[in-house]
mmCIF file of C-alpha atoms and ligand atoms in Angstrom:
data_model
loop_
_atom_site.group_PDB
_atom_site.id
_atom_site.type_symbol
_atom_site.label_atom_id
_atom_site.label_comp_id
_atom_site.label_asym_id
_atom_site.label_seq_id
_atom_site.Cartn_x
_atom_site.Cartn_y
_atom_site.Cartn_z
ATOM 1 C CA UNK A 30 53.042 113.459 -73.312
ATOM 2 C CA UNK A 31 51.884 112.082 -76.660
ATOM 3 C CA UNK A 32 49.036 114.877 -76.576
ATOM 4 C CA UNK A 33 51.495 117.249 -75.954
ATOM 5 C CA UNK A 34 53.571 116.784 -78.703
ATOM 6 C CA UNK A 35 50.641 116.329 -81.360
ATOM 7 C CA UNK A 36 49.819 120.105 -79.870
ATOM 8 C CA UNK A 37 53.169 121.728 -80.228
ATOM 9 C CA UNK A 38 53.243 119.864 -83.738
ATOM 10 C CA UNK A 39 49.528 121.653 -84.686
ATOM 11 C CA UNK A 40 50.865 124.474 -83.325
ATOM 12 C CA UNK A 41 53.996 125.093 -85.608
ATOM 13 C CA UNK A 42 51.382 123.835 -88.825
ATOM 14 C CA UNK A 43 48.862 126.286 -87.771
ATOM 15 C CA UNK A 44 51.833 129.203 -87.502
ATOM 16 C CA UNK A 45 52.916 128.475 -90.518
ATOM 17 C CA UNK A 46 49.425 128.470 -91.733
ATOM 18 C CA UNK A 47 48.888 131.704 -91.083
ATOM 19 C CA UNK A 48 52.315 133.148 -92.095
ATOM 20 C CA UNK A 49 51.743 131.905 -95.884
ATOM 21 C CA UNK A 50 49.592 134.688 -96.290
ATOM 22 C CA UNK A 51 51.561 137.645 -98.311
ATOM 23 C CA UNK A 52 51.449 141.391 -96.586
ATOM 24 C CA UNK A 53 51.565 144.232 -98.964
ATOM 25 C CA UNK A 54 53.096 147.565 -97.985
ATOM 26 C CA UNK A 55 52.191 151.085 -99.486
ATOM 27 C CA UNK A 56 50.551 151.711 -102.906
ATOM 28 C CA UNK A 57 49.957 150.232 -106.017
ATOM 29 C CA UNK A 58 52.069 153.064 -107.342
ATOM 30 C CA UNK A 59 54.611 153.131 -104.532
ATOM 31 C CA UNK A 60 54.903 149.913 -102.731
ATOM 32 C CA UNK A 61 56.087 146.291 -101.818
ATOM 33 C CA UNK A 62 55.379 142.874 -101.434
ATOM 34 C CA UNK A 63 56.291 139.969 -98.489
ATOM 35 C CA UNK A 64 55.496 136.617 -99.527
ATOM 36 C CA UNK A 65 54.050 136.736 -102.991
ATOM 37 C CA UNK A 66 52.628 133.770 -104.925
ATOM 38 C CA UNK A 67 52.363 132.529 -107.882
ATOM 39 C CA UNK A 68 49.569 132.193 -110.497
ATOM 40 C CA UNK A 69 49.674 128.410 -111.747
ATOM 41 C CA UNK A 70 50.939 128.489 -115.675
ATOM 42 C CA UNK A 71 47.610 127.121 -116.907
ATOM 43 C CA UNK A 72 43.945 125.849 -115.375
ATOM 44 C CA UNK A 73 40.996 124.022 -116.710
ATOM 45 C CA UNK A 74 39.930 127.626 -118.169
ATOM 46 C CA UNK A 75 42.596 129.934 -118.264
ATOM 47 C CA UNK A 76 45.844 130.175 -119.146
ATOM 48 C CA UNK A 77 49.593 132.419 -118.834
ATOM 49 C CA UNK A 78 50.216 134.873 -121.116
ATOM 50 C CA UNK A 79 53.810 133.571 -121.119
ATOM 51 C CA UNK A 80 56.300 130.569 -119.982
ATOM 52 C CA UNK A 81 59.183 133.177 -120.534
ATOM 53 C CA UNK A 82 57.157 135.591 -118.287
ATOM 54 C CA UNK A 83 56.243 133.535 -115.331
ATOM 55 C CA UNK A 84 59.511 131.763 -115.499
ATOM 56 C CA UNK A 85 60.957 135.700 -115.281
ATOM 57 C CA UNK A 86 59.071 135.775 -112.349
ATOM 58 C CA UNK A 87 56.621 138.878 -113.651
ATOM 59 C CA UNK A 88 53.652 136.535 -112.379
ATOM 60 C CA UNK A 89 53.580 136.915 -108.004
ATOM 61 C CA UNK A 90 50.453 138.413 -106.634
ATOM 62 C CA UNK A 91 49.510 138.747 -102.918
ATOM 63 C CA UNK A 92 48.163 135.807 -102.060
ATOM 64 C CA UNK A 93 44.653 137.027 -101.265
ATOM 65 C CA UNK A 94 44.263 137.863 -104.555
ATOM 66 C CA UNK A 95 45.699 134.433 -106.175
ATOM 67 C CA UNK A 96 43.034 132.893 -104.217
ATOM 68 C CA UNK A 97 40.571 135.337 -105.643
ATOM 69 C CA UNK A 98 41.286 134.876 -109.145
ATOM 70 C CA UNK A 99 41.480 130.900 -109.052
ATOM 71 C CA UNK A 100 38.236 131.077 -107.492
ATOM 72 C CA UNK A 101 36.683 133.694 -110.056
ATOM 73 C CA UNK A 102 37.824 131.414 -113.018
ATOM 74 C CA UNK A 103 36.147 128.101 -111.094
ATOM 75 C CA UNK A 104 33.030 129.845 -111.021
ATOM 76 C CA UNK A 105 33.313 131.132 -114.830
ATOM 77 C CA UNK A 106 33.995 126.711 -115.233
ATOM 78 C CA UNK A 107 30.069 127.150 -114.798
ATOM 79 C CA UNK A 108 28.788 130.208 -115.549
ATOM 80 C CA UNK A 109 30.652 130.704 -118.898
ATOM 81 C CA UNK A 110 31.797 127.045 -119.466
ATOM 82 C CA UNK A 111 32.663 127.594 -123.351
ATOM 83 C CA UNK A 112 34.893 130.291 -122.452
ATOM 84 C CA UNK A 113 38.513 130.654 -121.867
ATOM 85 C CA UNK A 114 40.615 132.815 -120.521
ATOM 86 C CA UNK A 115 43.939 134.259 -120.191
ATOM 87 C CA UNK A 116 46.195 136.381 -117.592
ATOM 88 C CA UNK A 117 48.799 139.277 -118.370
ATOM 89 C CA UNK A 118 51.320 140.995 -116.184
ATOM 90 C CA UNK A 119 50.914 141.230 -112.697
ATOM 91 C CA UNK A 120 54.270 141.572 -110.303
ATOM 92 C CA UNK A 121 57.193 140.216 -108.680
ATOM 93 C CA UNK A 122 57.502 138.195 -105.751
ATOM 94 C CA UNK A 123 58.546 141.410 -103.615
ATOM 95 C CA UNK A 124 56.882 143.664 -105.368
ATOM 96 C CA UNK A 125 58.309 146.856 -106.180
ATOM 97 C CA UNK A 126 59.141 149.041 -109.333
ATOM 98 C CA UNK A 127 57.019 147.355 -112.440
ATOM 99 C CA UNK A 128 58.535 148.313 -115.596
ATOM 100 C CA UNK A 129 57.121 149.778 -117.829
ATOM 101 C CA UNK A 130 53.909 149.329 -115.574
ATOM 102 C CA UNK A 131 53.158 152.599 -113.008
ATOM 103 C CA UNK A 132 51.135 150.367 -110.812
ATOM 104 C CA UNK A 133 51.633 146.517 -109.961
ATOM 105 C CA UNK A 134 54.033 147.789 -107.110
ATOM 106 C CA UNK A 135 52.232 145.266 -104.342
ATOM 107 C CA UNK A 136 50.598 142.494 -105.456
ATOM 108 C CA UNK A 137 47.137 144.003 -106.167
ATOM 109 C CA UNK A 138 47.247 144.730 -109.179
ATOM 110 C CA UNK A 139 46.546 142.570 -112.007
ATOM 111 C CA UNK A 140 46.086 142.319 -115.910
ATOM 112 C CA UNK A 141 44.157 140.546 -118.132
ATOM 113 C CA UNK A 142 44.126 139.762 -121.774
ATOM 114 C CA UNK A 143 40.831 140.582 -123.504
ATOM 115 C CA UNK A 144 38.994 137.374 -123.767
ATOM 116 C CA UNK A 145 37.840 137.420 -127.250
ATOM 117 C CA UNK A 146 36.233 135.021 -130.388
ATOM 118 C CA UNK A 147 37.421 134.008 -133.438
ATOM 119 C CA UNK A 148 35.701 134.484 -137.063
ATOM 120 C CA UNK A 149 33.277 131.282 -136.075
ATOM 121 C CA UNK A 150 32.399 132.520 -132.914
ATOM 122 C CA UNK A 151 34.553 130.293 -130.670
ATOM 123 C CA UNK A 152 36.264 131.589 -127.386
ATOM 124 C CA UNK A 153 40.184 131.902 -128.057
ATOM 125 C CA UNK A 154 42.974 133.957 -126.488
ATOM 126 C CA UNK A 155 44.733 136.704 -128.371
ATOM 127 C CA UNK A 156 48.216 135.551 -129.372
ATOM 128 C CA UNK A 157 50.740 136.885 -127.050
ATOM 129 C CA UNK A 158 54.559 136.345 -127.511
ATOM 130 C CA UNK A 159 57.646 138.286 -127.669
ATOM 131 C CA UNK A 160 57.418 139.822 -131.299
ATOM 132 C CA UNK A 161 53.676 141.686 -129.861
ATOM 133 C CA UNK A 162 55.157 142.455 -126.261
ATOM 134 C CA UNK A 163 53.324 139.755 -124.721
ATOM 135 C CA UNK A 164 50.424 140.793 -126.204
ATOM 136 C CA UNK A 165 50.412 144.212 -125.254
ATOM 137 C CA UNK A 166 51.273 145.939 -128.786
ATOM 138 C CA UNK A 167 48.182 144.746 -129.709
ATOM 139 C CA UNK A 168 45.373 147.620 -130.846
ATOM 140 C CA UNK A 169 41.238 146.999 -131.583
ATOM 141 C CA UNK A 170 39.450 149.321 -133.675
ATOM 142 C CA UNK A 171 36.818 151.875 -131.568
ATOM 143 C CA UNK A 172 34.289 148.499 -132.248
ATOM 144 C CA UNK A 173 36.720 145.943 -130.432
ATOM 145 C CA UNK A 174 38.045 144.462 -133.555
ATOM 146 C CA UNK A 175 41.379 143.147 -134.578
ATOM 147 C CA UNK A 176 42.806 140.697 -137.381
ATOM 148 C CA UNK A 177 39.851 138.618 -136.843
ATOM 149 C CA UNK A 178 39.471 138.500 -133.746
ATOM 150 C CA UNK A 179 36.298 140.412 -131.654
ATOM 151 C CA UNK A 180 36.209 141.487 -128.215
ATOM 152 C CA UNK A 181 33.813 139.035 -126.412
ATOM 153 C CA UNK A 182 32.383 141.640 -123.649
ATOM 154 C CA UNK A 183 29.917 138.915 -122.623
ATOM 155 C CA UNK A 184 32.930 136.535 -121.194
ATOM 156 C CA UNK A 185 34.741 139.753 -119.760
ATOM 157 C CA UNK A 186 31.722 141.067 -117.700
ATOM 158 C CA UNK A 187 31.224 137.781 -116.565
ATOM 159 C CA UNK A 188 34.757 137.226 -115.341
ATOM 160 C CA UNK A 189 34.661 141.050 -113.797
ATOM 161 C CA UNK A 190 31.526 139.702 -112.492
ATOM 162 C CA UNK A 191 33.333 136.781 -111.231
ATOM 163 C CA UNK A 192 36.475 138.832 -109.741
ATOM 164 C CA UNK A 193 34.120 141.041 -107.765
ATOM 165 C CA UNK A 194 31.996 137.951 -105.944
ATOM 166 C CA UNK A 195 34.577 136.251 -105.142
ATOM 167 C CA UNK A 196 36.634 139.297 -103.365
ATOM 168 C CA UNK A 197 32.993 140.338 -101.627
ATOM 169 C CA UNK A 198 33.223 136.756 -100.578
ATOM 170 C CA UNK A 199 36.473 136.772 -99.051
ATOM 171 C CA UNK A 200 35.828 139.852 -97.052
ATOM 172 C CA UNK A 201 37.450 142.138 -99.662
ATOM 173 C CA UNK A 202 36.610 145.049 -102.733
ATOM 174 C CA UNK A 203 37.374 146.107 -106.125
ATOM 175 C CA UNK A 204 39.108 149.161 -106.265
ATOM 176 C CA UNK A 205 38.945 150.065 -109.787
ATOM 177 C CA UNK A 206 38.777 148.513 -113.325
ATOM 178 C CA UNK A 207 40.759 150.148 -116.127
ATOM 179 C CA UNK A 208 38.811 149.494 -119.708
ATOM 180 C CA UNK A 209 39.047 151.381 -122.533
ATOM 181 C CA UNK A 210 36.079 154.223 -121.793
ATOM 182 C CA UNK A 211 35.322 154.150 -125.527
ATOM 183 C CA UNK A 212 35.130 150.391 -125.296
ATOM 184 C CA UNK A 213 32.409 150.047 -122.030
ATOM 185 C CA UNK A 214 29.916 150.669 -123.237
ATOM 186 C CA UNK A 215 30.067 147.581 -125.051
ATOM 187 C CA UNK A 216 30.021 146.030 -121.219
ATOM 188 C CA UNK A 217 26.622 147.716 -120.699
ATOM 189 C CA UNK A 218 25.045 146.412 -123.259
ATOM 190 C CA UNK A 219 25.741 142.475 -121.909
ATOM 191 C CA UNK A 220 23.360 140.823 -118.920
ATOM 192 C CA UNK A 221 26.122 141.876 -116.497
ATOM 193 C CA UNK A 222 25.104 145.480 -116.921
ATOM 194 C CA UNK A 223 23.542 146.028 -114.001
ATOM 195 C CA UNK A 224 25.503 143.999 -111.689
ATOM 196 C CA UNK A 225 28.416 146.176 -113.024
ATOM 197 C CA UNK A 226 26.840 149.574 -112.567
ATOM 198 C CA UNK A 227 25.777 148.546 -109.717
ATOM 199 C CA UNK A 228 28.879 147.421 -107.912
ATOM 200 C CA UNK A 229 32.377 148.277 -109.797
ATOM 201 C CA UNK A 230 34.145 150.982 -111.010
ATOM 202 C CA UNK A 231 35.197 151.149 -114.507
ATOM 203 C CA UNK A 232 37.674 154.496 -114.769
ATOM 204 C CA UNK A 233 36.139 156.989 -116.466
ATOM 205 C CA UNK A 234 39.346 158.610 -117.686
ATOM 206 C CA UNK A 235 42.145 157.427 -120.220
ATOM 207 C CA UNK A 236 45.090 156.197 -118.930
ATOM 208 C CA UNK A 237 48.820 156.282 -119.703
ATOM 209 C CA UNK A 238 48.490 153.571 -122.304
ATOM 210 C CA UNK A 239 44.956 152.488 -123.731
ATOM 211 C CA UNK A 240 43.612 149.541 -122.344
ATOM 212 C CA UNK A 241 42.120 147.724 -125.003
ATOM 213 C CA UNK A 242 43.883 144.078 -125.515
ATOM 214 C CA UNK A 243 44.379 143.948 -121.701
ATOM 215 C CA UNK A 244 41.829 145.113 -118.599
ATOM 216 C CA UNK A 245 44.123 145.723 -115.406
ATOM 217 C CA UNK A 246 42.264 145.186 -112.004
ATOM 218 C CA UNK A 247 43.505 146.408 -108.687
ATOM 219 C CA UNK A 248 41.888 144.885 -105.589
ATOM 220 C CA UNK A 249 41.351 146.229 -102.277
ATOM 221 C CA UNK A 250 43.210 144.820 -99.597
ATOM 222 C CA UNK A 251 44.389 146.326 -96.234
ATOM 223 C CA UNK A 252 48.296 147.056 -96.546
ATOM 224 C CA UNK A 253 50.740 148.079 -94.075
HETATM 225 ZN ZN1 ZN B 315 48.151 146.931 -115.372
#
C-alpha cells in the first residue's frame, strides 16, 4: 500500500516534471509562448540589463533556452573567467507582440549587450538605464568604439561560442546571430574564428535597427 502511494506520489512529481518545460507556438515574428521563465536578475558572471525591465516582465524565455544560456555563462566562469557579461531584451511570459522588437514573439529569441572593456582594459558592461533606452540608444564608431568604452570581440565570440555548445549539447541549433556586418569581422580576427565559420550564422544583411551595443540570438527549437 505504502509502495503504492510513494508511486502515485513520483508519479504526479515526474508529471509535473515534465510539464515545466515551456512550448512555443509559431514564429519568432508571429508567435506565442506557454510557460515561459525567467532569467535570474544577476549570476556569478552576468548580469540584467534592468530591475525595472525584468520586474516589467520583458525578461521570460522558453525554458530550453534559459537553461541554455545559464549553462553558456557557467562555462564562460572558465573559459573567460575575467569577463562579465550582461543580458538585454528578450520576451514576455506568453510571448507575443514585442514592442518595438519584430522578433522575440516566442521565447527564442534573445539579446545581448555587447560585452566590452574599459580605458584599462578591464571587462565592464555598457551602462544601460532609462535615459539610453536600456542601453539600446547606444552607437560605436565602424571600429567598435564608444565614450571609452571598446567592443571586446574576444569575450563575445567566446560567449557565441558558449551559446552554440551548449544548445548542440542539449539536442538543439542556432538559428541565426544578428551582428553588425561591418562589425564581424572583428569576430574573425579572435581564436573563435574558426569555430564560428565553421558552425553559426552571423546575418549577412543589415537589419531594421543596427546591432551594434546589443547581438540578438534566436535559437532553434521545435514549436507547435
Ligand atoms: Zn532582438
Amino acid at each position: 500500500m505504502k509502495f503504492t502511494i510513494l508511486s502515485i506520489i513520483l508519479f504526479l512529481f515526474t508529471m509535473k516534471g515534465s510539464a515545466a518545460e515551456s512550448i512555443c507556438f509559431g514564429t519568432t515574428s508571429n508567435g506565442s509562448l506557454k510557460g515561459g521563465v525567467q532569467l535570474p536578475r544577476e549570476g556569478k558572471n552576468f548580469i540584467s540589463y534592468s530591475h525595472i525591465a525584468s520586474m516589467a516582465g520583458r525578461t521570460y524565455v522558453h525554458s530550453k533556452v534559459r537553461s541554455i544560456i545559464l549553462n553558456a555563462y557557467a562555462d564562460l566562469e572558465t573559459s573567460q573567467p575575467l569577463k562579465v557579461y550582461k543580458y538585454a531584451e528578450t520576451g514576455f511570459e506568453e510571448g507575443g507582440k514585442f514592442r518595438p522588437h519584430k522578433t522575440h514573439q516566442n521565447g527564442l529569441s534573445v539579446d545581448f549587450m555587447t560585452p566590452v572593456t574599459n580605458s584599462s582594459g578591464n571587462s565592464v558592461h555598457l551602462p544601460t538605464h532609462p535615459l539610453n533606452k536600456f542601453g539600446y540608444d547606444i552607437e560605436f564608431d565602424d571600429k567598435g568604439y564608444y565614450e571609452g568604452y571598446a567592443i571586446d570581440y574576444e569575450a563575445l565570440a567566446a560567449h557565441i561560442v558558449a551559446l552554440h555548445k551548449e544548445a548542440i549539447k542539449q539536442g538543439y541549433e542556432i538559428w541565426r546571430v544578428i551582428f553588425d556586418p561591418k562589425l564581424q569581422p572583428y569576430l574573425l580576427k579572435t581564436k573563435y574564428a574558426k569555430y564560428l565559420k565553421d558552425h553559426v550564422q552571423l546575418s549577412k544583411k543589415r537589419s531594421w535597427v543596427r546591432h551594434d551595443e546589443h547581438y540578438h540570438v534566436d535559437f532553434k527549437i521545435p514549436c507547435q
